Amino acid sequence: MTGESQREHGAGGPTAGTGASAVRELAPYLLLASVAGLVLAYLAKAPCRFGGHWEGAGRYAFACYTDVYPLYYGYGFTDGVVPYLQYDLEYPVLIGAVMFLLSSVVGPIEDAWARGFLFFDLTALLMGAFLVVAVFAVAAAAGDRRRMRSALFMALAPGTFLAAFINWDLMAVALSVLFIVAWGARRPALAGVLLGAAIAAKFYPLVFLGPLFLLCLRAGRLRAFFLALATTAGTWLALNLPVMLAAPHGWSTFFVFSSERMADWGSIWYALQEWGVQIQPDQVNTLGTGSFVLACTAIAVVALCAPRRPRLTQLLFLVVAAFLLTNKVWSPQFVLWLVPLAVLARPRFGALGLWQLAEIGYFVGIWWYLLSMSGPEDLAGLPVAGIGFDVYGLLLLGRFAAVALLCALVLADVFAPGRDPVRAGGVDDPSGGVLSDAPDRFAWGVWAGRAARVPAGSA
């Protein structure tokens, strides 16, 4: 093999080994932080789980809302319904499979209410396992012991434990971070398998392919990209095809539901409508999609024109953040998508802490805003009566601004690599895999000439 081929197909160098050794050394601390985060996550749901507030206004007053318990009954799992075949489930197939398997485990229990409690507990246990995997994967992706505190932030961030058990997102989050680890270990085929599985759980990791292509194009590593793309497509198809063939209508429900959904809570489009801006329901898709395409175009320009090739996690964070900022829905649990990417893209904890404060404000705000829509009879005995849109709108804008600020700071690091907290240590890209330390082969713009002259390992 030539030196270039070894770099492109090899199994990682000294940095990877050092990172793996450091993960093993820090494993007790990572596990302890993960368990602490999971305890906090379960306690956050305690007023619902133990206080009888699964339904009604209490779940909003105590901010313990979860989709898991009500959907067990709402989707007919208590009656043994098979998703997609007997019920049109608006979730991708891996989440549907998990819901069905867990409902099958609790099915023999005679008491229907006890089944719902156990279904939630088993879901929390499984999502907790995915959180532990995600925390260790963030540590591995960080590549350096000093940067592995990012994994502790992942485990203990308020956004993590407040949103962990709202839905099934942690499965896709763990698979997405494992994709980053596999790519960083120079295993593009395995990375594609993990990414395909992540997309089969939640559709948002699909946007990872754009930044990966742009970075591989700039570095002249398209062979690795197309290998990852092939295994991504193959894995996603293998997981989806049986359901597509057996229940095409049930399988397509997720896509139909997503396309027909109107501007919903959390999105800037919902806020604008509430503030009196005339946006028709059929315009929301156009505005949201158009805004996201513009944002992706700008990210592509950054990827190809920056004085030094951006790190993979920097672009992944930017594209997922752009998706959320422009999307017509921004559910509270979507913060889980951003936390691992944010700590890997920019492990500086001042701005990250400010963002988490904004997430806490929004988390309480959305539930209390929904609480304000309850009738007087539903509010009896509750400690609060909710907030109006005037306060909720400000909290929504606060979260929007905090994420936008993180994007601006990541962009500043891209265009001034010397201030990047990762590259300041003398490394190129711990998660770059075949991209790390690779010379540029294709770059545009006024910095293109300079980009070709900047050594890949310099700051």
CSV table of C-alpha atoms in Angstrom, one decimal:
chain,number,residue,atom,x,y,z
A,1,MET,CA,0.0,0.0,0.0
A,2,THR,CA,1.1,3.5,-0.7
A,3,GLY,CA,1.4,6.0,2.2
A,4,GLU,CA,-1.8,7.7,1.0
A,5,SER,CA,-3.7,4.4,0.8
A,6,GLN,CA,-2.6,3.6,4.3
A,7,ARG,CA,-3.9,6.9,5.6
A,8,GLU,CA,-7.1,6.4,3.7
A,9,HIS,CA,-7.8,2.8,4.7
A,10,GLY,CA,-5.8,2.3,7.9
A,11,ALA,CA,-7.2,1.8,11.3
A,12,GLY,CA,-6.2,5.0,13.0
A,13,GLY,CA,-2.8,6.2,14.3
A,14,PRO,CA,-1.3,7.1,17.6
A,15,THR,CA,-4.0,9.7,18.3
A,16,ALA,CA,-6.7,7.1,18.1
A,17,GLY,CA,-4.8,4.7,20.4
A,18,THR,CA,-4.1,7.4,22.9
A,19,GLY,CA,-7.8,8.4,22.8
A,20,ALA,CA,-8.9,4.8,23.4
A,21,SER,CA,-6.5,4.4,26.3
A,22,ALA,CA,-7.8,7.7,27.9
A,23,VAL,CA,-11.4,6.5,27.5
A,24,ARG,CA,-10.5,3.3,29.4
A,25,GLU,CA,-8.8,5.3,32.1
A,26,LEU,CA,-11.7,7.7,32.5
A,27,ALA,CA,-14.4,5.0,32.1
A,28,PRO,CA,-15.4,5.0,35.9
A,29,TYR,CA,-15.9,8.8,35.8
A,30,LEU,CA,-17.8,8.7,32.5
A,31,LEU,CA,-20.0,5.9,33.9
A,32,LEU,CA,-20.6,7.8,37.2
A,33,ALA,CA,-21.5,11.0,35.3
A,34,SER,CA,-23.9,9.0,33.0
A,35,VAL,CA,-25.6,7.4,36.0
A,36,ALA,CA,-25.9,10.7,37.7
A,37,GLY,CA,-27.5,12.2,34.6
A,38,LEU,CA,-29.9,9.3,34.3
A,39,VAL,CA,-30.9,9.7,38.0
A,40,LEU,CA,-31.6,13.3,37.4
A,41,ALA,CA,-33.6,12.4,34.2
A,42,TYR,CA,-35.7,9.9,36.1
A,43,LEU,CA,-36.3,12.3,39.0
A,44,ALA,CA,-37.4,15.0,36.5
A,45,LYS,CA,-40.3,12.6,35.5
A,46,ALA,CA,-41.0,11.6,39.2
A,47,PRO,CA,-44.1,13.9,39.5
A,48,CYS,CA,-45.7,12.0,36.6
A,49,ARG,CA,-44.3,8.6,37.3
A,50,PHE,CA,-45.0,8.6,41.1
A,51,GLY,CA,-47.4,11.6,41.5
A,52,GLY,CA,-50.2,10.5,39.2
A,53,HIS,CA,-49.7,13.4,36.7
A,54,TRP,CA,-49.2,11.3,33.6
A,55,GLU,CA,-52.2,13.0,31.9
A,56,GLY,CA,-54.0,16.3,32.4
A,57,ALA,CA,-52.6,19.7,33.4
A,58,GLY,CA,-50.3,18.3,36.1
A,59,ARG,CA,-47.8,17.0,33.6
A,60,TYR,CA,-47.3,20.6,32.4
A,61,ALA,CA,-47.4,22.2,35.8
A,62,PHE,CA,-44.6,20.0,37.0
A,63,ALA,CA,-42.8,19.9,33.6
A,64,CYS,CA,-42.7,16.1,33.7
A,65,TYR,CA,-44.4,15.5,30.3
A,66,THR,CA,-43.4,12.5,28.3
A,67,ASP,CA,-44.7,11.0,25.1
A,68,VAL,CA,-43.8,7.4,26.2
A,69,TYR,CA,-46.7,6.7,28.6
A,70,PRO,CA,-49.6,8.2,26.7
A,71,LEU,CA,-48.5,6.8,23.3
A,72,TYR,CA,-48.4,3.3,24.7
A,73,TYR,CA,-52.2,3.6,25.0
A,74,GLY,CA,-52.8,6.0,22.1
A,75,TYR,CA,-51.2,3.7,19.6
A,76,GLY,CA,-53.0,0.6,20.8
A,77,PHE,CA,-50.0,-1.3,22.1
A,78,THR,CA,-51.9,-2.2,25.2
A,79,ASP,CA,-54.1,-4.3,22.8
A,80,GLY,CA,-51.2,-5.9,21.1
A,81,VAL,CA,-51.4,-3.8,17.9
A,82,VAL,CA,-48.6,-4.3,15.4
A,83,PRO,CA,-47.3,-0.9,14.3
A,84,TYR,CA,-47.4,-0.1,10.5
A,85,LEU,CA,-49.3,-3.3,9.8
A,86,GLN,CA,-52.3,-2.5,12.1
A,87,TYR,CA,-51.6,1.1,13.0
A,88,ASP,CA,-50.1,4.0,10.9
A,89,LEU,CA,-47.2,5.0,13.2
A,90,GLU,CA,-45.6,8.4,12.5
A,91,TYR,CA,-42.2,7.3,13.7
A,92,PRO,CA,-39.3,5.7,11.7
A,93,VAL,CA,-39.0,2.0,11.7
A,94,LEU,CA,-36.4,1.5,14.4
A,95,ILE,CA,-38.4,3.5,17.0
A,96,GLY,CA,-41.5,1.6,15.9
A,97,ALA,CA,-39.6,-1.7,16.5
A,98,VAL,CA,-38.5,-0.7,19.9
A,99,MET,CA,-42.0,0.4,20.9
A,100,PHE,CA,-43.4,-2.9,19.7
A,101,LEU,CA,-40.8,-5.0,21.4
A,102,LEU,CA,-41.1,-3.3,24.8
A,103,SER,CA,-44.9,-3.5,24.6
A,104,SER,CA,-44.6,-7.2,23.9
A,105,VAL,CA,-42.4,-7.6,27.1
A,106,VAL,CA,-45.1,-5.9,29.3
A,107,GLY,CA,-48.0,-7.4,27.4
A,108,PRO,CA,-48.5,-10.5,29.7
A,109,ILE,CA,-49.2,-8.3,32.7
A,110,GLU,CA,-53.0,-8.3,33.4
A,111,ASP,CA,-53.3,-4.8,34.9
A,112,ALA,CA,-53.4,-2.3,31.9
A,113,TRP,CA,-52.2,0.6,34.0
A,114,ALA,CA,-49.3,-1.4,35.4
A,115,ARG,CA,-48.3,-2.2,31.8
A,116,GLY,CA,-48.1,1.5,31.0
A,117,PHE,CA,-45.9,2.2,34.1
A,118,LEU,CA,-43.5,-0.7,33.2
A,119,PHE,CA,-43.5,0.3,29.5
A,120,PHE,CA,-42.2,3.7,30.6
A,121,ASP,CA,-39.6,2.3,33.0
A,122,LEU,CA,-38.3,-0.1,30.4
A,123,THR,CA,-38.1,2.7,27.8
A,124,ALA,CA,-36.2,4.8,30.3
A,125,LEU,CA,-33.8,1.9,31.0
A,126,LEU,CA,-33.2,1.4,27.3
A,127,MET,CA,-32.8,5.1,26.6
A,128,GLY,CA,-30.5,5.3,29.6
A,129,ALA,CA,-28.3,2.6,28.0
A,130,PHE,CA,-28.1,4.7,24.8
A,131,LEU,CA,-27.1,7.7,26.8
A,132,VAL,CA,-24.2,5.8,28.4
A,133,VAL,CA,-23.1,4.8,24.9
A,134,ALA,CA,-23.4,8.3,23.6
A,135,VAL,CA,-21.3,9.7,26.5
A,136,PHE,CA,-18.5,7.2,26.0
A,137,ALA,CA,-18.7,7.8,22.2
A,138,VAL,CA,-18.3,11.6,22.8
A,139,ALA,CA,-15.3,10.9,24.9
A,140,ALA,CA,-13.8,8.7,22.2
A,141,ALA,CA,-14.6,11.3,19.5
A,142,ALA,CA,-12.9,14.0,21.5
A,143,GLY,CA,-9.6,12.3,21.0
A,144,ASP,CA,-7.7,13.8,23.9
A,145,ARG,CA,-8.0,13.4,27.6
A,146,ARG,CA,-8.2,17.1,28.2
A,147,ARG,CA,-11.1,17.4,25.9
A,148,MET,CA,-13.0,14.4,27.2
A,149,ARG,CA,-14.7,16.6,29.8
A,150,SER,CA,-17.0,17.3,26.9
A,151,ALA,CA,-18.4,13.8,27.6
A,152,LEU,CA,-19.1,14.9,31.2
A,153,PHE,CA,-21.0,17.9,29.9
A,154,MET,CA,-23.0,15.6,27.6
A,155,ALA,CA,-24.0,13.4,30.6
A,156,LEU,CA,-24.9,16.2,33.0
A,157,ALA,CA,-26.1,19.0,30.8
A,158,PRO,CA,-29.6,20.2,31.8
A,159,GLY,CA,-30.8,19.7,28.3
A,160,THR,CA,-29.8,16.1,28.4
A,161,PHE,CA,-31.5,15.0,31.6
A,162,LEU,CA,-34.6,17.2,31.2
A,163,ALA,CA,-35.3,15.8,27.7
A,164,ALA,CA,-33.9,12.2,28.0
A,165,PHE,CA,-37.2,10.5,28.6
A,166,ILE,CA,-39.6,12.6,26.6
A,167,ASN,CA,-39.3,10.5,23.5
A,168,TRP,CA,-37.0,7.9,21.9
A,169,ASP,CA,-34.4,10.3,20.4
A,170,LEU,CA,-31.4,9.0,22.5
A,171,MET,CA,-31.3,5.9,20.2
A,172,ALA,CA,-30.6,8.1,17.2
A,173,VAL,CA,-28.2,10.3,19.1
A,174,ALA,CA,-26.1,7.4,20.3
A,175,LEU,CA,-25.9,5.9,16.8
A,176,SER,CA,-25.0,9.3,15.3
A,177,VAL,CA,-22.1,9.8,17.7
A,178,LEU,CA,-20.9,6.3,17.1
A,179,PHE,CA,-20.9,7.2,13.4
A,180,ILE,CA,-18.5,10.1,14.2
A,181,VAL,CA,-16.3,7.7,16.2
A,182,ALA,CA,-16.2,5.1,13.4
A,183,TRP,CA,-15.4,7.8,10.8
A,184,GLY,CA,-12.7,9.1,13.0
A,185,ALA,CA,-11.2,5.6,13.3
A,186,ARG,CA,-10.9,5.5,9.5
A,187,ARG,CA,-13.7,2.9,9.1
A,188,PRO,CA,-16.0,4.5,6.5
A,189,ALA,CA,-18.0,1.4,5.8
A,190,LEU,CA,-18.8,0.9,9.5
A,191,ALA,CA,-19.5,4.6,9.8
A,192,GLY,CA,-22.1,4.3,7.0
A,193,VAL,CA,-23.8,1.3,8.7
A,194,LEU,CA,-24.2,3.3,11.9
A,195,LEU,CA,-25.4,6.4,10.1
A,196,GLY,CA,-28.0,4.3,8.2
A,197,ALA,CA,-29.2,2.9,11.4
A,198,ALA,CA,-29.4,6.4,13.0
A,199,ILE,CA,-31.5,7.6,10.0
A,200,ALA,CA,-33.8,4.6,10.5
A,201,ALA,CA,-34.4,5.8,14.0
A,202,LYS,CA,-34.7,9.6,13.4
A,203,PHE,CA,-34.4,11.3,10.1
A,204,TYR,CA,-32.2,14.2,11.1
A,205,PRO,CA,-28.8,12.4,10.8
A,206,LEU,CA,-29.5,12.3,7.0
A,207,VAL,CA,-28.1,15.9,6.9
A,208,PHE,CA,-24.7,14.6,8.0
A,209,LEU,CA,-24.1,13.4,4.5
A,210,GLY,CA,-23.8,17.0,3.1
A,211,PRO,CA,-20.9,18.2,5.3
A,212,LEU,CA,-19.2,14.8,4.9
A,213,PHE,CA,-19.3,15.1,1.1
A,214,LEU,CA,-18.0,18.7,1.1
A,215,LEU,CA,-15.0,17.9,3.4
A,216,CYS,CA,-14.2,14.7,1.4
A,217,LEU,CA,-14.4,16.7,-1.8
A,218,ARG,CA,-12.0,19.4,-0.5
A,219,ALA,CA,-9.6,16.8,0.7
A,220,GLY,CA,-9.8,14.5,-2.3
A,221,ARG,CA,-11.1,11.6,-0.2
A,222,LEU,CA,-14.3,10.9,-2.2
A,223,ARG,CA,-13.7,7.2,-2.3
A,224,ALA,CA,-14.1,7.0,1.5
A,225,PHE,CA,-17.3,9.2,1.2
A,226,PHE,CA,-18.9,7.0,-1.4
A,227,LEU,CA,-18.1,3.9,0.6
A,228,ALA,CA,-19.8,5.4,3.6
A,229,LEU,CA,-22.7,6.6,1.4
A,230,ALA,CA,-23.2,3.1,0.0
A,231,THR,CA,-23.3,1.4,3.4
A,232,THR,CA,-25.6,4.2,4.8
A,233,ALA,CA,-28.1,3.6,2.0
A,234,GLY,CA,-27.8,-0.2,2.2
A,235,THR,CA,-28.3,-0.2,6.0
A,236,TRP,CA,-31.3,2.2,5.9
A,237,LEU,CA,-32.9,0.2,3.0
A,238,ALA,CA,-32.3,-3.1,4.8
A,239,LEU,CA,-34.1,-1.8,7.9
A,240,ASN,CA,-36.9,-0.1,6.0
A,241,LEU,CA,-37.6,-2.4,3.1
A,242,PRO,CA,-39.5,-5.2,5.0
A,243,VAL,CA,-41.9,-2.6,6.4
A,244,MET,CA,-42.1,-0.8,3.1
A,245,LEU,CA,-43.2,-4.0,1.3
A,246,ALA,CA,-45.5,-5.3,4.1
A,247,ALA,CA,-47.2,-2.1,5.0
A,248,PRO,CA,-46.4,0.7,2.5
A,249,HIS,CA,-49.2,3.0,3.8
A,250,GLY,CA,-48.1,2.6,7.4
A,251,TRP,CA,-44.5,3.0,6.6
A,252,SER,CA,-45.1,6.3,4.6
A,253,THR,CA,-47.1,7.8,7.5
A,254,PHE,CA,-44.0,9.4,9.0
A,255,PHE,CA,-43.2,11.2,5.7
A,256,VAL,CA,-46.8,12.3,5.1
A,257,PHE,CA,-47.2,13.5,8.7
A,258,SER,CA,-43.9,15.5,8.5
A,259,SER,CA,-44.9,17.2,5.2
A,260,GLU,CA,-48.4,18.1,6.2
A,261,ARG,CA,-47.6,19.2,9.8
A,262,MET,CA,-48.2,23.0,10.3
A,263,ALA,CA,-45.8,25.3,12.2
A,264,ASP,CA,-45.7,24.0,15.7
A,265,TRP,CA,-44.5,25.0,19.1
A,266,GLY,CA,-40.8,25.9,19.4
A,267,SER,CA,-40.3,27.0,15.8
A,268,ILE,CA,-39.7,30.6,14.7
A,269,TRP,CA,-42.5,30.3,12.2
A,270,TYR,CA,-45.0,29.5,15.0
A,271,ALA,CA,-43.8,32.6,16.9
A,272,LEU,CA,-44.1,34.8,13.9
A,273,GLN,CA,-47.7,33.6,13.3
A,274,GLU,CA,-48.5,34.4,16.9
A,275,TRP,CA,-47.0,37.8,16.6
A,276,GLY,CA,-49.4,38.5,13.7
A,277,VAL,CA,-47.2,37.8,10.7
A,278,GLN,CA,-49.4,36.4,8.0
A,279,ILE,CA,-47.9,33.1,7.0
A,280,GLN,CA,-50.3,30.6,5.5
A,281,PRO,CA,-50.0,26.9,6.4
A,282,ASP,CA,-49.0,25.9,2.9
A,283,GLN,CA,-46.3,28.6,3.0
A,284,VAL,CA,-44.6,27.2,6.0
A,285,ASN,CA,-43.0,24.2,4.2
A,286,THR,CA,-41.7,26.6,1.5
A,287,LEU,CA,-40.3,29.1,3.9
A,288,GLY,CA,-38.7,26.4,6.1
A,289,THR,CA,-37.3,24.4,3.3
A,290,GLY,CA,-36.1,27.5,1.5
A,291,SER,CA,-34.4,28.9,4.6
A,292,PHE,CA,-32.7,25.6,5.3
A,293,VAL,CA,-31.4,25.3,1.7
A,294,LEU,CA,-30.0,28.8,1.9
A,295,ALA,CA,-28.3,28.0,5.2
A,296,CYS,CA,-26.9,24.8,3.7
A,297,THR,CA,-25.6,26.8,0.8
A,298,ALA,CA,-23.8,29.1,3.1
A,299,ILE,CA,-22.3,26.1,5.0
A,300,ALA,CA,-21.1,24.7,1.7
A,301,VAL,CA,-19.4,28.0,0.9
A,302,VAL,CA,-17.7,27.9,4.4
A,303,ALA,CA,-16.6,24.3,3.9
A,304,LEU,CA,-14.9,25.0,0.6
A,305,CYS,CA,-13.7,28.6,1.1
A,306,ALA,CA,-12.5,28.7,4.7
A,307,PRO,CA,-8.7,29.2,5.1
A,308,ARG,CA,-8.4,25.8,6.6
A,309,ARG,CA,-10.7,22.9,6.1
A,310,PRO,CA,-13.3,22.9,8.9
A,311,ARG,CA,-13.4,20.0,11.4
A,312,LEU,CA,-16.2,17.5,10.7
A,313,THR,CA,-18.1,18.1,14.0
A,314,GLN,CA,-18.0,21.8,13.3
A,315,LEU,CA,-19.9,21.4,10.1
A,316,LEU,CA,-22.2,18.7,11.6
A,317,PHE,CA,-23.2,21.1,14.4
A,318,LEU,CA,-23.8,23.9,11.9
A,319,VAL,CA,-26.0,21.9,9.6
A,320,VAL,CA,-28.1,20.4,12.4
A,321,ALA,CA,-28.5,23.8,14.1
A,322,ALA,CA,-29.5,25.3,10.8
A,323,PHE,CA,-32.1,22.5,10.4
A,324,LEU,CA,-33.6,23.3,13.9
A,325,LEU,CA,-33.4,27.1,13.4
A,326,THR,CA,-35.4,26.9,10.1
A,327,ASN,CA,-37.6,23.9,10.9
A,328,LYS,CA,-41.4,24.3,11.4
A,329,VAL,CA,-41.2,22.1,14.6
A,330,TRP,CA,-38.6,22.3,17.4
A,331,SER,CA,-39.7,19.9,20.1
A,332,PRO,CA,-38.0,20.1,23.5
A,333,GLN,CA,-36.3,16.8,23.1
A,334,PHE,CA,-34.5,18.0,20.0
A,335,VAL,CA,-31.9,19.5,22.3
A,336,LEU,CA,-30.5,16.0,22.5
A,337,TRP,CA,-29.5,16.2,18.8
A,338,LEU,CA,-27.3,19.2,19.4
A,339,VAL,CA,-25.6,18.5,22.8
A,340,PRO,CA,-23.0,16.0,21.6
A,341,LEU,CA,-22.3,18.0,18.4
A,342,ALA,CA,-22.0,21.3,20.3
A,343,VAL,CA,-19.5,19.9,22.8
A,344,LEU,CA,-17.4,18.4,20.1
A,345,ALA,CA,-17.6,21.4,17.8
A,346,ARG,CA,-16.7,24.0,20.4
A,347,PRO,CA,-15.7,22.7,23.9
A,348,ARG,CA,-15.7,26.0,25.6
A,349,PHE,CA,-18.1,25.9,28.5
A,350,GLY,CA,-19.1,29.6,28.9
A,351,ALA,CA,-21.2,29.8,25.7
A,352,LEU,CA,-22.4,26.2,26.2
A,353,GLY,CA,-23.6,27.0,29.7
A,354,LEU,CA,-25.4,30.1,28.5
A,355,TRP,CA,-27.1,28.0,25.8
A,356,GLN,CA,-28.2,25.5,28.5
A,357,LEU,CA,-29.7,28.2,30.6
A,358,ALA,CA,-31.7,29.2,27.5
A,359,GLU,CA,-32.8,25.6,27.1
A,360,ILE,CA,-33.9,25.4,30.8
A,361,GLY,CA,-36.0,28.5,30.3
A,362,TYR,CA,-37.6,27.2,27.2
A,363,PHE,CA,-38.2,23.8,28.7
A,364,VAL,CA,-40.2,25.3,31.6
A,365,GLY,CA,-41.7,27.8,29.3
A,366,ILE,CA,-43.3,25.4,26.8
A,367,TRP,CA,-45.0,23.3,29.5
A,368,TRP,CA,-46.3,26.3,31.4
A,369,TYR,CA,-47.5,27.8,28.1
A,370,LEU,CA,-49.4,24.7,27.4
A,371,LEU,CA,-50.7,24.8,31.0
A,372,SER,CA,-52.2,28.2,30.4
A,373,MET,CA,-54.5,26.6,27.8
A,374,SER,CA,-56.0,24.4,30.4
A,375,GLY,CA,-59.5,25.1,31.8
A,376,PRO,CA,-60.0,26.4,35.4
A,377,GLU,CA,-61.2,23.0,36.6
A,378,ASP,CA,-57.9,21.4,35.4
A,379,LEU,CA,-55.8,24.0,37.3
A,380,ALA,CA,-57.4,23.3,40.7
A,381,GLY,CA,-54.7,22.3,43.2
A,382,LEU,CA,-51.8,23.0,40.9
A,383,PRO,CA,-49.0,25.4,42.1
A,384,VAL,CA,-49.0,27.5,38.9
A,385,ALA,CA,-51.5,28.6,36.3
A,386,GLY,CA,-49.1,28.9,33.3
A,387,ILE,CA,-47.7,31.7,31.2
A,388,GLY,CA,-49.0,33.6,28.2
A,389,PHE,CA,-47.5,33.8,24.8
A,390,ASP,CA,-45.7,37.1,25.6
A,391,VAL,CA,-43.4,35.3,28.1
A,392,TYR,CA,-43.3,32.1,26.1
A,393,GLY,CA,-42.3,34.0,22.9
A,394,LEU,CA,-39.4,35.6,24.7
A,395,LEU,CA,-38.2,32.2,26.0
A,396,LEU,CA,-38.5,30.8,22.5
A,397,LEU,CA,-36.4,33.7,21.1
A,398,GLY,CA,-33.9,33.2,23.9
A,399,ARG,CA,-33.3,29.6,22.8
A,400,PHE,CA,-33.2,30.6,19.2
A,401,ALA,CA,-30.6,33.4,19.9
A,402,ALA,CA,-28.5,31.1,22.1
A,403,VAL,CA,-28.2,28.4,19.3
A,404,ALA,CA,-27.5,31.2,16.7
A,405,LEU,CA,-24.7,32.5,19.0
A,406,LEU,CA,-23.1,29.1,19.2
A,407,CYS,CA,-23.2,28.9,15.4
A,408,ALA,CA,-21.5,32.3,15.1
A,409,LEU,CA,-18.8,31.2,17.5
A,410,VAL,CA,-18.2,28.0,15.6
A,411,LEU,CA,-17.9,30.0,12.4
A,412,ALA,CA,-15.5,32.4,14.1
A,413,ASP,CA,-13.3,29.3,15.0
A,414,VAL,CA,-13.5,28.1,11.4
A,415,PHE,CA,-12.2,31.3,10.0
A,416,ALA,CA,-9.6,31.8,12.7
A,417,PRO,CA,-8.4,28.3,13.4
A,418,GLY,CA,-5.9,29.5,15.9
A,419,ARG,CA,-8.7,30.3,18.3
A,420,ASP,CA,-10.3,26.9,17.9
A,421,PRO,CA,-10.0,25.2,21.3
A,422,VAL,CA,-9.4,21.8,19.6
A,423,ARG,CA,-6.8,22.9,17.0
A,424,ALA,CA,-5.0,25.1,19.5
A,425,GLY,CA,-3.6,21.9,20.9
A,426,GLY,CA,-1.8,21.2,17.6
A,427,VAL,CA,-4.1,18.5,16.2
A,428,ASP,CA,-6.1,18.8,12.9
A,429,ASP,CA,-9.3,17.0,13.4
A,430,PRO,CA,-9.7,14.2,16.0
A,431,SER,CA,-12.9,13.0,14.3
A,432,GLY,CA,-11.7,13.6,10.8
A,433,GLY,CA,-10.5,10.0,10.0
A,434,VAL,CA,-9.1,10.1,6.4
A,435,LEU,CA,-9.6,13.8,6.4
A,436,SER,CA,-7.3,14.5,9.3
A,437,ASP,CA,-4.0,16.1,8.2
A,438,ALA,CA,-4.9,15.5,4.6
A,439,PRO,CA,-3.8,18.3,2.2
A,440,ASP,CA,-6.5,20.3,0.3
A,441,ARG,CA,-7.2,19.1,-3.3
A,442,PHE,CA,-10.1,21.4,-4.0
A,443,ALA,CA,-10.9,24.8,-2.5
A,444,TRP,CA,-12.7,27.9,-3.7
A,445,GLY,CA,-12.7,31.5,-2.9
A,446,VAL,CA,-10.3,34.2,-1.9
A,447,TRP,CA,-8.7,31.9,0.7
A,448,ALA,CA,-8.2,29.0,-1.7
A,449,GLY,CA,-4.6,29.8,-2.4
A,450,ARG,CA,-3.8,30.3,1.3
A,451,ALA,CA,-5.7,27.1,2.1
A,452,ALA,CA,-3.4,25.1,-0.1
A,453,ARG,CA,-0.4,26.6,1.6
A,454,VAL,CA,-1.5,26.1,5.3
A,455,PRO,CA,0.0,22.9,6.6
A,456,ALA,CA,-2.8,20.5,7.7
A,457,GLY,CA,-1.5,20.2,11.3
A,458,SER,CA,-0.9,23.9,11.9
A,459,ALA,CA,-3.1,26.2,13.9
